[in-house]
C-alpha cells in the first residue's frame, strides 16, 4: 500500500517538472528534488526513512551492477577453454527476477559462479525485455531525429517545432 505522503511527493515532483519545462524548457532531477523537499518538509520528515531506504536500494543496485571485483582468474580456473575476451565480458553477478514478480525491487543478485541454468535463463529473458524496450525507443527517437533533420533542423532547433512547422508548410502547399 502506498503512503499518502509518497503520493503527495510524487505529484509535487510531477508538478515541478511540468513547471520547469514550461518556465525554463528543461529540468534537472537534483533541482526538482531540492524544490520539492523545500516545499514539503513535513512529508519529507514522515517518509524520510522510506526515501533513505529507496536511495540506498538504488545505490546497492548500482554497486551490484557495476561490481568490478576481479573474478577473472577464478572464472578461468572454473571455465578452462573459455576465451579470455568472453570472460572479460561476463558480469560478476546477475539479476534474477522472483517468480511471478513484475516489481523491479523484487529481483535478487547472485554471483555468476553460483547461478543455476534456470536462473541464467531468467536473467537472459529479463535482459531481452529491457533490450527490446531500448531498441523500440532507439528506433522511435532515431526516426524523430531523421525526420527533423530532413525538415532542416539544426543543433539548436526544437525538434517538435521544426516538424510542426514543416507540416504547416506542407498543409499550405496542399491547400
PDB file of C-alpha atoms in Angstrom:
ATOM      1  CA  UNK A   1       0.000   0.000   0.000  1.00  0.00           C
ATOM      2  CA  UNK A   2       1.387   3.374  -0.955  1.00  0.00           C
ATOM      3  CA  UNK A   3       1.682   6.051   1.664  1.00  0.00           C
ATOM      4  CA  UNK A   4      -0.306   9.254   1.106  1.00  0.00           C
ATOM      5  CA  UNK A   5       2.861  11.254   1.754  1.00  0.00           C
ATOM      6  CA  UNK A   6       4.681   9.447  -1.049  1.00  0.00           C
ATOM      7  CA  UNK A   7       1.752  10.074  -3.400  1.00  0.00           C
ATOM      8  CA  UNK A   8       1.793  13.760  -2.427  1.00  0.00           C
ATOM      9  CA  UNK A   9       5.522  13.997  -3.116  1.00  0.00           C
ATOM     10  CA  UNK A  10       5.217  12.123  -6.416  1.00  0.00           C
ATOM     11  CA  UNK A  11       2.591  14.633  -7.546  1.00  0.00           C
ATOM     12  CA  UNK A  12       4.769  17.505  -6.320  1.00  0.00           C
ATOM     13  CA  UNK A  13       7.648  16.125  -8.415  1.00  0.00           C
ATOM     14  CA  UNK A  14       5.403  15.909 -11.484  1.00  0.00           C
ATOM     15  CA  UNK A  15       4.193  19.468 -10.898  1.00  0.00           C
ATOM     16  CA  UNK A  16       7.743  20.812 -10.537  1.00  0.00           C
ATOM     17  CA  UNK A  17       8.828  19.001 -13.712  1.00  0.00           C
ATOM     18  CA  UNK A  18       5.909  20.497 -15.633  1.00  0.00           C
ATOM     19  CA  UNK A  19       6.716  23.918 -14.174  1.00  0.00           C
ATOM     20  CA  UNK A  20      10.401  23.604 -15.117  1.00  0.00           C
ATOM     21  CA  UNK A  21       9.524  22.549 -18.660  1.00  0.00           C
ATOM     22  CA  UNK A  22       7.081  25.440 -19.012  1.00  0.00           C
ATOM     23  CA  UNK A  23       9.307  28.090 -17.456  1.00  0.00           C
ATOM     24  CA  UNK A  24      12.879  27.206 -18.495  1.00  0.00           C
ATOM     25  CA  UNK A  25      12.418  24.416 -21.030  1.00  0.00           C
ATOM     26  CA  UNK A  26      14.285  21.660 -19.176  1.00  0.00           C
ATOM     27  CA  UNK A  27      14.554  20.052 -15.752  1.00  0.00           C
ATOM     28  CA  UNK A  28      17.404  18.812 -13.575  1.00  0.00           C
ATOM     29  CA  UNK A  29      16.466  15.920 -11.256  1.00  0.00           C
ATOM     30  CA  UNK A  30      18.503  17.296  -8.324  1.00  0.00           C
ATOM     31  CA  UNK A  31      16.917  20.724  -8.755  1.00  0.00           C
ATOM     32  CA  UNK A  32      13.433  19.201  -8.784  1.00  0.00           C
ATOM     33  CA  UNK A  33      14.236  17.229  -5.622  1.00  0.00           C
ATOM     34  CA  UNK A  34      15.560  20.359  -3.894  1.00  0.00           C
ATOM     35  CA  UNK A  35      12.390  22.327  -4.681  1.00  0.00           C
ATOM     36  CA  UNK A  36      10.053  19.529  -3.593  1.00  0.00           C
ATOM     37  CA  UNK A  37      11.964  18.964  -0.339  1.00  0.00           C
ATOM     38  CA  UNK A  38      11.889  22.683   0.457  1.00  0.00           C
ATOM     39  CA  UNK A  39       8.167  22.960  -0.215  1.00  0.00           C
ATOM     40  CA  UNK A  40       7.149  19.794   1.691  1.00  0.00           C
ATOM     41  CA  UNK A  41       9.281  19.450   4.835  1.00  0.00           C
ATOM     42  CA  UNK A  42       6.614  17.661   6.882  1.00  0.00           C
ATOM     43  CA  UNK A  43       6.010  14.993   4.231  1.00  0.00           C
ATOM     44  CA  UNK A  44       9.767  14.548   3.850  1.00  0.00           C
ATOM     45  CA  UNK A  45      10.143  14.028   7.599  1.00  0.00           C
ATOM     46  CA  UNK A  46       7.306  11.499   7.650  1.00  0.00           C
ATOM     47  CA  UNK A  47       8.723   9.367   4.884  1.00  0.00           C
ATOM     48  CA  UNK A  48      12.410  10.102   5.395  1.00  0.00           C
ATOM     49  CA  UNK A  49      13.255   6.521   6.297  1.00  0.00           C
ATOM     50  CA  UNK A  50      11.485   5.160   3.226  1.00  0.00           C
ATOM     51  CA  UNK A  51      13.209   7.663   0.960  1.00  0.00           C
ATOM     52  CA  UNK A  52      16.571   6.876   2.528  1.00  0.00           C
ATOM     53  CA  UNK A  53      15.901   3.167   2.052  1.00  0.00           C
ATOM     54  CA  UNK A  54      14.945   3.753  -1.594  1.00  0.00           C
ATOM     55  CA  UNK A  55      18.096   5.792  -2.173  1.00  0.00           C
ATOM     56  CA  UNK A  56      20.234   3.116  -0.558  1.00  0.00           C
ATOM     57  CA  UNK A  57      18.438   0.453  -2.623  1.00  0.00           C
ATOM     58  CA  UNK A  58      19.335   2.358  -5.773  1.00  0.00           C
ATOM     59  CA  UNK A  59      22.905   2.708  -4.551  1.00  0.00           C
ATOM     60  CA  UNK A  60      23.102  -1.020  -3.805  1.00  0.00           C
ATOM     61  CA  UNK A  61      21.628  -1.831  -7.237  1.00  0.00           C
ATOM     62  CA  UNK A  62      24.227   0.354  -8.973  1.00  0.00           C
ATOM     63  CA  UNK A  63      27.041  -1.217  -6.956  1.00  0.00           C
ATOM     64  CA  UNK A  64      25.796  -4.723  -7.726  1.00  0.00           C
ATOM     65  CA  UNK A  65      25.581  -3.917 -11.433  1.00  0.00           C
ATOM     66  CA  UNK A  66      28.972  -2.269 -11.629  1.00  0.00           C
ATOM     67  CA  UNK A  67      30.862  -4.516  -9.286  1.00  0.00           C
ATOM     68  CA  UNK A  68      34.386  -4.699 -10.608  1.00  0.00           C
ATOM     69  CA  UNK A  69      35.969  -7.207  -8.280  1.00  0.00           C
ATOM     70  CA  UNK A  70      38.428  -9.346 -10.159  1.00  0.00           C
ATOM     71  CA  UNK A  71      36.835 -12.735 -10.687  1.00  0.00           C
ATOM     72  CA  UNK A  72      38.618 -13.309 -13.992  1.00  0.00           C
ATOM     73  CA  UNK A  73      41.281 -15.653 -12.569  1.00  0.00           C
ATOM     74  CA  UNK A  74      38.652 -17.639 -10.662  1.00  0.00           C
ATOM     75  CA  UNK A  75      36.473 -17.961 -13.761  1.00  0.00           C
ATOM     76  CA  UNK A  76      39.464 -19.042 -15.848  1.00  0.00           C
ATOM     77  CA  UNK A  77      40.073 -21.906 -13.427  1.00  0.00           C
ATOM     78  CA  UNK A  78      36.388 -22.871 -13.426  1.00  0.00           C
ATOM     79  CA  UNK A  79      35.902 -22.422 -17.170  1.00  0.00           C
ATOM     80  CA  UNK A  80      39.017 -23.760 -18.868  1.00  0.00           C
ATOM     81  CA  UNK A  81      38.969 -23.248 -22.604  1.00  0.00           C
ATOM     82  CA  UNK A  82      36.675 -20.236 -22.497  1.00  0.00           C
ATOM     83  CA  UNK A  83      38.312 -17.363 -24.380  1.00  0.00           C
ATOM     84  CA  UNK A  84      39.608 -14.549 -22.185  1.00  0.00           C
ATOM     85  CA  UNK A  85      37.694 -11.986 -24.226  1.00  0.00           C
ATOM     86  CA  UNK A  86      34.442 -13.714 -23.236  1.00  0.00           C
ATOM     87  CA  UNK A  87      35.480 -13.940 -19.584  1.00  0.00           C
ATOM     88  CA  UNK A  88      36.109 -10.189 -19.605  1.00  0.00           C
ATOM     89  CA  UNK A  89      32.515  -9.589 -20.725  1.00  0.00           C
ATOM     90  CA  UNK A  90      30.862 -11.773 -18.095  1.00  0.00           C
ATOM     91  CA  UNK A  91      29.464  -9.876 -15.120  1.00  0.00           C
ATOM     92  CA  UNK A  92      30.448 -10.989 -11.628  1.00  0.00           C
ATOM     93  CA  UNK A  93      26.742 -11.184 -10.658  1.00  0.00           C
ATOM     94  CA  UNK A  94      23.382 -11.255 -12.425  1.00  0.00           C
ATOM     95  CA  UNK A  95      19.878 -10.126 -11.502  1.00  0.00           C
ATOM     96  CA  UNK A  96      17.205 -12.776 -11.242  1.00  0.00           C
ATOM     97  CA  UNK A  97      13.511 -11.857 -11.045  1.00  0.00           C
ATOM     98  CA  UNK A  98      11.450 -13.537  -8.345  1.00  0.00           C
ATOM     99  CA  UNK A  99       8.811 -15.894  -9.676  1.00  0.00           C
ATOM    100  CA  UNK A 100       5.743 -14.027 -10.924  1.00  0.00           C
ATOM    101  CA  UNK A 101       7.209 -10.655  -9.984  1.00  0.00           C
ATOM    102  CA  UNK A 102       6.853  -7.521 -12.066  1.00  0.00           C
ATOM    103  CA  UNK A 103       8.441  -5.234  -9.463  1.00  0.00           C
ATOM    104  CA  UNK A 104      12.000  -4.168 -10.251  1.00  0.00           C
ATOM    105  CA  UNK A 105      12.725  -4.196  -6.499  1.00  0.00           C
ATOM    106  CA  UNK A 106      11.824  -7.875  -6.383  1.00  0.00           C
ATOM    107  CA  UNK A 107      14.991  -9.191  -8.016  1.00  0.00           C
ATOM    108  CA  UNK A 108      17.944 -10.818  -6.398  1.00  0.00           C
ATOM    109  CA  UNK A 109      21.553 -10.514  -7.449  1.00  0.00           C
ATOM    110  CA  UNK A 110      23.615 -13.647  -7.383  1.00  0.00           C
ATOM    111  CA  UNK A 111      27.296 -14.261  -8.134  1.00  0.00           C
ATOM    112  CA  UNK A 112      27.637 -15.707 -11.611  1.00  0.00           C
ATOM    113  CA  UNK A 113      29.570 -18.709 -10.328  1.00  0.00           C
ATOM    114  CA  UNK A 114      26.562 -19.695  -8.174  1.00  0.00           C
ATOM    115  CA  UNK A 115      23.678 -19.373 -10.650  1.00  0.00           C
ATOM    116  CA  UNK A 116      21.667 -22.302 -11.922  1.00  0.00           C
ATOM    117  CA  UNK A 117      20.860 -22.812 -15.575  1.00  0.00           C
ATOM    118  CA  UNK A 118      17.249 -21.742 -14.914  1.00  0.00           C
ATOM    119  CA  UNK A 119      18.397 -18.560 -13.175  1.00  0.00           C
ATOM    120  CA  UNK A 120      20.685 -17.761 -16.097  1.00  0.00           C
ATOM    121  CA  UNK A 121      17.745 -18.248 -18.473  1.00  0.00           C
ATOM    122  CA  UNK A 122      15.556 -15.951 -16.328  1.00  0.00           C
ATOM    123  CA  UNK A 123      18.258 -13.264 -16.404  1.00  0.00           C
ATOM    124  CA  UNK A 124      18.585 -13.564 -20.179  1.00  0.00           C
ATOM    125  CA  UNK A 125      14.790 -13.190 -20.501  1.00  0.00           C
ATOM    126  CA  UNK A 126      14.916 -10.094 -18.284  1.00  0.00           C
ATOM    127  CA  UNK A 127      17.710  -8.633 -20.413  1.00  0.00           C
ATOM    128  CA  UNK A 128      15.749  -9.379 -23.583  1.00  0.00           C
ATOM    129  CA  UNK A 129      12.740  -7.416 -22.326  1.00  0.00           C
ATOM    130  CA  UNK A 130      14.988  -4.463 -21.402  1.00  0.00           C
ATOM    131  CA  UNK A 131      16.902  -4.607 -24.686  1.00  0.00           C
ATOM    132  CA  UNK A 132      13.712  -4.783 -26.766  1.00  0.00           C
ATOM    133  CA  UNK A 133      12.296  -1.749 -24.949  1.00  0.00           C
ATOM    134  CA  UNK A 134      15.560   0.128 -25.559  1.00  0.00           C
ATOM    135  CA  UNK A 135      15.555  -0.870 -29.242  1.00  0.00           C
ATOM    136  CA  UNK A 136      11.971   0.394 -29.680  1.00  0.00           C
ATOM    137  CA  UNK A 137      12.837   3.720 -28.022  1.00  0.00           C
ATOM    138  CA  UNK A 138      16.030   3.987 -30.079  1.00  0.00           C
ATOM    139  CA  UNK A 139      14.172   3.385 -33.334  1.00  0.00           C
ATOM    140  CA  UNK A 140      11.445   5.886 -32.498  1.00  0.00           C
ATOM    141  CA  UNK A 141      13.954   8.541 -31.426  1.00  0.00           C
ATOM    142  CA  UNK A 142      16.123   7.886 -34.486  1.00  0.00           C
ATOM    143  CA  UNK A 143      13.100   8.313 -36.764  1.00  0.00           C
ATOM    144  CA  UNK A 144      12.210  11.532 -34.984  1.00  0.00           C
ATOM    145  CA  UNK A 145      15.822  12.727 -35.376  1.00  0.00           C
ATOM    146  CA  UNK A 146      15.917  11.846 -39.079  1.00  0.00           C
ATOM    147  CA  UNK A 147      12.541  13.450 -39.709  1.00  0.00           C
ATOM    148  CA  UNK A 148      13.632  16.687 -38.031  1.00  0.00           C
ATOM    149  CA  UNK A 149      16.926  16.611 -39.947  1.00  0.00           C
ATOM    150  CA  UNK A 150      15.047  16.169 -43.221  1.00  0.00           C
ATOM    151  CA  UNK A 151      12.966  19.248 -42.349  1.00  0.00           C
ATOM    152  CA  UNK A 152      16.077  21.345 -41.767  1.00  0.00           C
ATOM    153  CA  UNK A 153      16.700  21.063 -38.019  1.00  0.00           C
ATOM    154  CA  UNK A 154      19.982  22.340 -36.658  1.00  0.00           C
ATOM    155  CA  UNK A 155      21.669  21.511 -33.351  1.00  0.00           C
ATOM    156  CA  UNK A 156      19.768  24.335 -31.611  1.00  0.00           C
ATOM    157  CA  UNK A 157      16.371  23.662 -33.202  1.00  0.00           C
ATOM    158  CA  UNK A 158      13.479  22.405 -31.133  1.00  0.00           C
ATOM    159  CA  UNK A 159      12.590  19.130 -32.759  1.00  0.00           C
ATOM    160  CA  UNK A 160       8.808  19.324 -32.424  1.00  0.00           C
ATOM    161  CA  UNK A 161       8.755  22.943 -33.606  1.00  0.00           C
ATOM    162  CA  UNK A 162      10.688  22.031 -36.775  1.00  0.00           C
ATOM    163  CA  UNK A 163       8.384  19.117 -37.560  1.00  0.00           C
ATOM    164  CA  UNK A 164       5.229  21.129 -36.827  1.00  0.00           C
ATOM    165  CA  UNK A 165       6.492  23.987 -38.975  1.00  0.00           C
ATOM    166  CA  UNK A 166       7.245  21.662 -41.874  1.00  0.00           C
ATOM    167  CA  UNK A 167       3.821  20.082 -41.502  1.00  0.00           C
ATOM    168  CA  UNK A 168       2.176  23.545 -41.596  1.00  0.00           C
ATOM    169  CA  UNK A 169       4.100  24.409 -44.796  1.00  0.00           C
ATOM    170  CA  UNK A 170       3.031  21.109 -46.400  1.00  0.00           C
ATOM    171  CA  UNK A 171      -0.594  21.788 -45.441  1.00  0.00           C
ATOM    172  CA  UNK A 172      -0.450  25.267 -47.008  1.00  0.00           C
ATOM    173  CA  UNK A 173       1.053  23.899 -50.239  1.00  0.00           C
ATOM    174  CA  UNK A 174      -1.609  21.201 -50.449  1.00  0.00           C
ATOM    175  CA  UNK A 175      -4.432  23.695 -49.901  1.00  0.00           C
TER     176      UNK A 175
END
